[in-house]
Coordinates of C-alpha atoms in Angstrom, one line a residue:
M251 CA 16.9 29.4 -28.7
P252 CA 13.1 28.9 -29.0
L253 CA 13.0 25.9 -31.7
A254 CA 11.4 28.2 -34.5
L255 CA 14.8 30.1 -34.3
L256 CA 16.6 27.1 -34.6
A257 CA 14.7 26.4 -37.7
L258 CA 15.9 29.4 -39.1
A259 CA 19.1 29.0 -38.5
A260 CA 19.4 25.9 -40.6
V261 CA 17.7 27.3 -43.4
A262 CA 20.6 29.7 -42.9
F263 CA 23.0 26.9 -42.5
G264 CA 22.2 25.4 -45.4
I265 CA 22.4 28.6 -47.8
G266 CA 25.3 29.4 -46.4
T267 CA 27.4 25.5 -47.4
T268 CA 25.5 26.1 -50.8
E269 CA 26.8 29.3 -51.5
F270 CA 30.2 29.4 -50.2
V271 CA 31.2 25.4 -51.6
T272 CA 31.2 25.8 -54.8
M273 CA 34.9 27.5 -54.7
G274 CA 36.0 24.7 -53.0
L275 CA 35.2 22.1 -55.4
L276 CA 36.2 24.2 -59.1
P277 CA 38.1 21.8 -60.3
Q278 CA 36.3 18.5 -59.5
I279 CA 33.4 20.3 -61.1
A280 CA 35.3 21.6 -64.2
D281 CA 37.1 18.1 -64.6
G282 CA 33.1 16.8 -64.3
I283 CA 31.8 18.8 -66.8
G284 CA 34.3 19.8 -68.9
V285 CA 35.1 23.0 -68.6
S286 CA 38.4 25.3 -67.2
V287 CA 38.6 25.6 -64.0
P288 CA 38.3 30.1 -64.8
H289 CA 34.9 29.5 -66.6
A290 CA 33.6 26.7 -64.1
G291 CA 34.1 30.0 -61.7
N292 CA 30.6 31.4 -63.5
L293 CA 28.9 29.1 -61.8
V294 CA 29.8 31.7 -58.3
S295 CA 28.7 34.1 -60.4
A296 CA 25.5 32.4 -61.4
Y297 CA 24.4 31.7 -57.8
A298 CA 25.2 35.2 -57.0
L299 CA 23.1 36.5 -60.1
G300 CA 20.1 34.3 -58.9
V301 CA 20.1 35.7 -54.9
V302 CA 20.3 39.4 -56.8
V303 CA 17.4 39.0 -58.5
G304 CA 15.2 36.2 -56.5
A305 CA 15.4 38.3 -53.4
P306 CA 13.1 41.8 -54.6
V307 CA 10.6 39.4 -57.2
L308 CA 10.5 36.2 -55.3
T309 CA 9.6 38.6 -52.2
G310 CA 7.3 41.4 -54.6
I311 CA 5.2 37.9 -55.7
G312 CA 4.9 36.5 -52.5
A313 CA 3.9 39.9 -50.8
R314 CA 0.4 38.9 -49.7
V315 CA 1.3 35.4 -49.0
P316 CA 1.6 34.6 -45.2
H317 CA 4.7 34.3 -44.2
K318 CA 5.0 30.4 -42.9
R319 CA 3.9 29.4 -46.3
L320 CA 6.2 31.9 -48.2
L321 CA 9.1 30.6 -45.9
L322 CA 7.9 26.8 -47.0
F323 CA 7.6 27.3 -50.7
L324 CA 11.0 29.5 -50.6
S325 CA 13.0 26.0 -48.9
G326 CA 11.0 24.0 -51.0
L327 CA 12.6 26.2 -54.6
F328 CA 16.3 25.8 -52.4
V329 CA 16.0 22.0 -52.4
I330 CA 14.5 21.4 -56.2
G331 CA 17.6 23.9 -56.9
N332 CA 20.3 22.0 -54.9
I333 CA 18.9 18.6 -56.3
A334 CA 19.2 19.9 -60.0
S335 CA 22.8 20.6 -59.1
A336 CA 23.4 17.3 -58.2
L337 CA 22.1 15.9 -61.2
A338 CA 22.4 18.8 -64.0
P339 CA 24.5 16.7 -66.7
G340 CA 26.6 19.4 -68.3
Y341 CA 27.7 23.0 -68.0
G342 CA 24.8 24.6 -69.4
L343 CA 22.0 22.9 -67.3
L344 CA 24.2 23.7 -64.3
F345 CA 24.4 27.2 -64.8
A346 CA 20.9 27.1 -64.9
A347 CA 20.6 25.3 -61.8
R348 CA 22.9 27.3 -59.8
F349 CA 20.8 30.3 -60.8
L350 CA 17.6 28.3 -59.6
A351 CA 19.1 27.4 -56.3
G352 CA 20.2 31.4 -55.7
L353 CA 16.7 33.1 -55.8
P354 CA 15.3 32.0 -52.8
H355 CA 18.1 32.9 -51.0
G356 CA 17.4 36.6 -50.2
A357 CA 14.3 36.2 -49.9
L358 CA 14.8 33.4 -47.3
F359 CA 16.7 35.8 -45.2
G360 CA 14.4 38.8 -45.8
V361 CA 11.4 36.6 -44.8
G362 CA 13.6 34.7 -41.9
A363 CA 14.6 37.8 -40.2
V364 CA 11.1 39.5 -40.5
V365 CA 9.5 36.0 -39.3
A366 CA 12.5 35.9 -36.5
S367 CA 12.1 39.5 -34.9
R368 CA 8.6 38.5 -34.5
L369 CA 9.0 35.2 -32.7
V370 CA 10.5 37.3 -29.2
A371 CA 9.9 40.2 -26.8
P372 CA 10.5 43.8 -29.1
E373 CA 13.4 44.4 -27.3
R374 CA 15.4 41.1 -28.2
A375 CA 14.3 41.1 -31.7
A376 CA 18.1 41.8 -33.2
R377 CA 19.4 39.4 -31.2
A378 CA 16.6 37.3 -33.3
V379 CA 17.6 38.0 -36.1
S380 CA 21.3 37.6 -35.5
R381 CA 20.9 33.9 -34.3
M382 CA 19.4 32.9 -37.1
F383 CA 22.4 34.5 -38.8
L384 CA 24.6 32.2 -36.7
G385 CA 23.4 29.1 -39.4
L386 CA 25.3 31.2 -41.7
T387 CA 27.9 31.6 -39.9
I388 CA 28.7 28.2 -38.8
A389 CA 28.3 26.9 -42.3
N390 CA 31.6 28.4 -42.9
I391 CA 32.9 26.8 -39.8
V392 CA 31.4 23.2 -40.9
G393 CA 29.4 23.0 -43.2
V394 CA 31.7 23.9 -46.3
P395 CA 34.4 22.4 -45.1
A396 CA 32.5 19.0 -44.7
G397 CA 31.6 20.1 -48.3
T398 CA 34.2 20.3 -49.5
A399 CA 35.6 17.5 -48.4
L400 CA 33.0 15.1 -49.1
G401 CA 32.9 16.8 -53.1
Q402 CA 36.8 15.6 -53.0
Q403 CA 35.7 12.4 -51.7
L404 CA 32.5 11.2 -53.8
G405 CA 32.1 13.6 -56.5
W406 CA 31.2 17.0 -56.7
R407 CA 27.4 15.7 -56.9
S408 CA 27.9 14.5 -53.4
A409 CA 28.3 17.8 -52.1
Y410 CA 25.0 19.7 -53.4
G411 CA 23.3 16.3 -52.5
A412 CA 24.0 16.7 -48.9
V413 CA 22.7 20.3 -49.4
A414 CA 19.4 19.2 -50.9
V415 CA 18.8 16.9 -47.7
I416 CA 19.8 19.5 -45.3
G417 CA 17.5 21.6 -47.1
L418 CA 14.7 19.1 -46.7
V419 CA 15.9 18.9 -43.1
A420 CA 15.3 22.6 -42.2
L421 CA 11.8 22.8 -44.4
A422 CA 10.2 20.1 -42.2
S423 CA 11.9 22.0 -39.1
L424 CA 10.1 25.4 -40.3
A425 CA 7.1 23.2 -41.3
L426 CA 6.8 21.6 -37.3
F427 CA 8.0 24.6 -35.7
V428 CA 7.0 28.2 -37.0
P429 CA 3.9 29.4 -35.8
H430 CA 1.5 31.4 -38.7
Q431 CA 2.4 34.7 -38.9
P432 CA -0.4 36.4 -40.8
R433 CA 0.2 39.4 -43.3
G434 CA -1.6 42.9 -42.3
R435 CA -4.7 44.3 -44.7
Q436 CA -1.9 47.0 -46.1
S437 CA 0.5 43.5 -47.6
G438 CA 1.0 43.4 -51.2
I439 CA 3.5 44.9 -53.6
R440 CA 2.9 48.3 -54.1
H441 CA 2.6 48.5 -50.4
E442 CA 6.4 46.8 -50.2
L443 CA 7.7 49.3 -53.7
R444 CA 6.2 52.1 -51.2
A445 CA 8.9 51.4 -48.1
M446 CA 11.5 50.6 -50.5
G447 CA 11.2 54.3 -52.1
N448 CA 12.0 55.4 -48.9
R449 CA 15.5 57.5 -48.8
Q450 CA 16.7 55.7 -45.7
V451 CA 16.3 52.3 -47.2
A452 CA 18.6 53.5 -50.1
I453 CA 21.1 54.9 -48.1
G454 CA 20.6 51.5 -45.9
L455 CA 21.5 49.1 -49.2
A456 CA 24.5 51.4 -50.2
T457 CA 25.7 51.1 -47.2
A458 CA 25.9 47.6 -47.4
V459 CA 27.0 47.4 -50.9
V460 CA 30.3 50.0 -50.2
G461 CA 30.8 48.7 -46.2
F462 CA 30.4 45.3 -46.9
G463 CA 32.3 45.7 -50.0
G464 CA 35.7 46.0 -47.6
F465 CA 35.2 42.7 -45.9
F466 CA 35.0 41.2 -50.0
A467 CA 37.7 42.4 -50.8
V468 CA 39.9 40.1 -48.4
Y469 CA 37.8 37.7 -48.0
S470 CA 37.9 36.8 -51.9
Y471 CA 42.0 37.1 -52.0
L472 CA 42.8 35.4 -48.7
V473 CA 43.9 32.1 -49.8
P474 CA 46.4 33.7 -51.9
M475 CA 47.4 36.4 -49.3
L476 CA 48.1 34.0 -46.7
T477 CA 50.6 31.2 -49.5
H478 CA 52.2 34.3 -50.9
L479 CA 52.9 36.3 -48.1
T480 CA 51.9 35.3 -44.4
G481 CA 53.9 31.6 -45.7
V482 CA 50.6 29.2 -44.8
S483 CA 50.4 26.5 -46.8
D484 CA 47.4 24.8 -49.2
S485 CA 47.0 22.0 -46.9
S486 CA 45.9 24.5 -44.1
T487 CA 44.3 26.8 -45.3
T488 CA 40.7 24.9 -45.0
L489 CA 41.7 25.6 -40.8
V490 CA 42.3 29.1 -41.8
L491 CA 38.9 29.9 -43.3
A492 CA 37.4 28.2 -40.5
L493 CA 38.5 30.2 -38.5
Y494 CA 37.7 33.1 -40.3
G495 CA 34.3 31.2 -39.7
V496 CA 34.7 31.4 -35.9
G497 CA 35.8 35.3 -36.5
M498 CA 32.0 35.7 -38.1
T499 CA 30.1 33.7 -35.5
L500 CA 31.8 35.8 -32.3
G501 CA 30.6 38.7 -33.9
T502 CA 27.3 37.6 -34.9
L503 CA 26.5 36.7 -31.3
I504 CA 27.9 40.2 -29.7
A505 CA 26.0 42.2 -32.5
G506 CA 22.8 41.0 -31.5
P507 CA 22.2 42.6 -28.0
L508 CA 24.3 45.7 -29.3
T509 CA 22.3 46.4 -32.2
D510 CA 19.0 46.1 -29.8
R511 CA 20.6 48.4 -27.3
A512 CA 21.7 51.3 -29.8
L513 CA 21.3 50.6 -33.4
R514 CA 23.0 53.1 -35.3
P515 CA 26.1 53.0 -32.5
T516 CA 26.7 49.6 -33.0
L517 CA 26.5 50.1 -36.9
Y518 CA 28.9 52.6 -36.9
A519 CA 31.5 50.9 -34.4
G520 CA 31.5 48.2 -36.9
H521 CA 32.7 49.9 -40.1
A522 CA 35.6 51.7 -38.1
L523 CA 36.5 48.3 -36.2
L524 CA 36.8 46.7 -40.0
A525 CA 38.3 49.9 -41.7
A526 CA 41.1 49.8 -38.5
A527 CA 41.6 45.6 -38.4
L528 CA 41.4 45.7 -42.7
V529 CA 44.6 48.4 -42.0
T530 CA 46.0 46.3 -39.7
F531 CA 46.1 43.4 -42.0
Y532 CA 48.2 45.2 -44.6
F533 CA 51.1 45.1 -41.8
T534 CA 50.4 41.8 -39.7
V535 CA 50.1 39.7 -43.4
H536 CA 54.0 38.7 -42.6
S537 CA 53.8 37.1 -39.5
T538 CA 51.5 33.9 -39.0
V539 CA 50.2 34.7 -35.8
A540 CA 49.5 38.0 -36.2
A541 CA 47.8 37.4 -39.6
L542 CA 45.6 35.1 -38.4
V543 CA 44.8 37.0 -35.0
T544 CA 43.9 39.9 -37.7
I545 CA 41.7 37.4 -39.6
T546 CA 39.8 36.0 -36.6
F547 CA 38.8 40.2 -35.8
I548 CA 38.6 40.8 -39.7
G549 CA 35.4 38.3 -39.4
A550 CA 34.3 39.1 -36.1
M551 CA 33.5 43.0 -37.3
G552 CA 32.5 41.4 -41.3
S553 CA 29.4 39.6 -40.0
F554 CA 29.5 42.7 -36.9
I555 CA 27.7 45.0 -38.8
T556 CA 25.1 42.2 -40.8
T557 CA 22.8 43.1 -38.1
P558 CA 22.4 46.0 -37.5
V559 CA 22.4 47.1 -41.5
Q560 CA 19.6 44.4 -41.5
M561 CA 17.6 46.0 -38.2
L562 CA 18.1 49.4 -40.1
L563 CA 16.8 48.1 -42.8
M564 CA 13.7 46.6 -41.7
A565 CA 12.7 49.7 -39.5
K566 CA 13.3 52.5 -42.2
A567 CA 10.9 50.3 -44.0
K568 CA 8.0 50.4 -41.3
D569 CA 5.8 48.0 -41.7
A570 CA 6.6 46.3 -45.1
P571 CA 9.8 45.4 -43.8
T572 CA 10.1 42.1 -46.1
M573 CA 11.6 43.3 -49.0
A574 CA 13.9 45.8 -47.8
A575 CA 15.4 42.8 -45.8
A576 CA 15.1 40.4 -48.5
S577 CA 17.1 43.4 -50.8
N578 CA 19.9 43.8 -48.4
H579 CA 21.7 39.9 -49.1
S580 CA 21.2 41.9 -53.0
A581 CA 23.4 44.3 -51.8
F582 CA 25.9 41.9 -50.4
N583 CA 26.3 40.0 -53.8
L584 CA 26.8 43.6 -55.2
A585 CA 28.6 43.6 -52.3
N586 CA 31.2 40.4 -53.2
A587 CA 31.0 41.4 -56.7
G588 CA 32.6 44.8 -56.6
G589 CA 34.5 44.2 -53.5
A590 CA 35.8 41.2 -55.4
W591 CA 36.8 43.0 -58.3
L592 CA 38.3 46.0 -56.8
G593 CA 40.6 44.2 -54.8
G594 CA 41.7 42.0 -58.4
L595 CA 42.6 45.3 -60.0
A596 CA 44.7 46.2 -56.8
I597 CA 46.5 43.5 -57.5
S598 CA 46.7 43.7 -61.4
A599 CA 47.7 47.0 -60.9
G600 CA 51.0 45.8 -59.4
W601 CA 50.5 46.8 -56.2
G602 CA 51.2 43.8 -54.5
W603 CA 49.1 40.9 -52.5
A604 CA 47.9 42.5 -49.3
S605 CA 46.6 45.6 -51.3
P606 CA 43.4 43.9 -51.5
S607 CA 43.5 45.2 -47.2
M608 CA 43.6 48.5 -48.0
V609 CA 41.0 48.8 -51.2
G610 CA 38.9 46.8 -48.2
A611 CA 39.6 49.3 -45.7
A612 CA 38.7 52.3 -47.9
L613 CA 35.7 50.8 -48.6
A614 CA 34.9 50.2 -45.1
A615 CA 35.1 53.7 -44.0
A616 CA 33.0 54.8 -47.2
G617 CA 30.8 52.9 -46.4
L618 CA 30.9 54.5 -42.3
G619 CA 30.3 57.7 -44.3
L620 CA 27.5 56.6 -45.3
A621 CA 26.0 55.2 -42.6
F622 CA 26.7 59.3 -41.0
I623 CA 25.1 60.7 -43.3
G624 CA 22.0 58.6 -43.3
G625 CA 22.4 58.7 -39.0
L626 CA 22.4 62.8 -39.9
M627 CA 19.3 63.0 -42.3
D628 CA 17.8 61.1 -39.6
R629 CA 19.0 62.8 -36.5
G630 CA 15.8 63.6 -34.4
N631 CA 12.8 61.5 -36.8
P632 CA 10.4 60.1 -34.3
S633 CA 9.8 57.4 -36.9
S634 CA 12.9 55.8 -36.6
V635 CA 10.8 52.4 -35.6
V636 CA 11.5 48.4 -36.0
I637 CA 8.1 46.8 -36.4
T638 CA 8.5 43.7 -34.7
S639 CA 4.9 41.8 -33.2
S640 CA 2.9 39.6 -35.7
D641 CA -0.5 42.2 -36.1
A642 CA 2.0 45.5 -36.7
E643 CA 0.8 45.7 -40.4
A644 CA -2.9 46.3 -39.4
S645 CA -1.8 47.8 -36.2
T646 CA -0.1 50.3 -38.5
E647 CA -3.1 50.8 -40.4
A648 CA -4.8 51.7 -37.5
G649 CA -2.0 54.7 -36.7
Q650 CA -0.6 52.3 -34.1
V651 CA 2.6 51.3 -33.6
T652 CA 2.9 47.9 -31.5
A653 CA 6.6 48.2 -30.5
A654 CA 9.5 50.3 -31.2
Q655 CA 13.3 50.1 -31.3
R656 CA 15.1 54.0 -31.6
M657 CA 18.4 54.0 -33.6
D658 CA 19.9 57.1 -32.9
E659 CA 20.8 56.7 -28.8
P660 CA 20.6 53.8 -26.3
T661 CA 17.9 53.1 -24.9
R662 CA 16.8 54.6 -22.1
S663 CA 14.3 53.4 -19.0
P664 CA 10.9 55.2 -19.5
Q665 CA 10.1 57.8 -16.8
P666 CA 10.3 57.9 -13.3
P667 CA 14.1 56.6 -13.5
A668 CA 14.3 53.0 -13.2
A669 CA 16.3 52.3 -9.7
P670 CA 20.1 52.1 -9.8
G671 CA 20.6 48.6 -11.1
S672 CA 17.9 47.8 -12.9
R673 CA 17.6 47.1 -16.4
E674 CA 16.7 49.4 -19.3
Q675 CA 13.7 48.8 -21.1
R676 CA 12.9 50.2 -24.7
P677 CA 10.1 52.6 -25.1
G678 CA 7.1 50.4 -26.0
A679 CA 7.8 47.2 -24.9
P680 CA 6.2 45.1 -22.6
A681 CA 8.0 44.6 -18.9
T682 CA 10.2 41.7 -19.1

């Protein structure tokens, strides 16, 4: 893995840790600032609100800023938000600090995805983006459990302090290893907003909100489902959540190469398999071994759809992919809120603790339907390309596309046909 990709993965690791560690420390935070646990739970919402607001706003403000400089600014803001969280004396300032910490989340992932795709050969763009996302999934295996344990032993403020240190390390790594990537002459907020007006971008974001909502409908209630139905003890739930993270990591690793080869089929398969896994969990949740296997698969399929959605949005935004890529993470946070709300409604209606599985399956199936609609609308469209080179904006301005990824079918070898057993090459990609 190039060191620049490792630096981007370190940023993602810090983001993943700070996003989810609050959930494991709610009792300690509530005691520390003198509020109830449900009231402290609003701190999770504050961070999510920061993500939703910050992704389009900060990306728009930085539309003309070179990518590396923008990454450094956003990482610095992330560090400041977590230091403020560690030092906040009361609930009000802590709420504001969590909102501040969430602001750069989506923009960091959006800009990072564009940068990652331009660090490698065009035919490996999705793999590069998925490697960055590995930092997020590994955070669920290592960062969140470690941060939770640290906060329980040394106080909740120490967890946010540790995340700030991770952020500083990531900031230094970005400064050292990420190369300069100039913006094209067309860059600017108006250019980004015009790209966001593409119908395919809107359908892609809707697919993310609805389809990924199925994942969160179950994830939000996984602990009570395990304790009430599977019989897992409270002390063991952290290990089960780490197993969920293992599944997410595997899904991310698999998704990259498949997305490079065939974007839309990968997107369709991910939603279909996620829906099937959620239906299966409804029946396996009562058996410990079967439930753990299914949980791992749900985690894998949940993260599996992240990479193709990200690449789809970057493709449809064409030469202005940054805001679309960042807005994808606003969509994921809306999916988090919507999935959790619908899953809670099912439980409150008396349908049982297993009911979020069926709610999630319905949402994943609806996401598949939206993805199909987008594919049908796009059939035969010759402009289904992903801009990946560092000077893509300037080249597109001259009417040229430097590297393209076809999305509706697997990549095909250029004419004349390649010899049997030779590696396939994407149209427009340099030979490797």
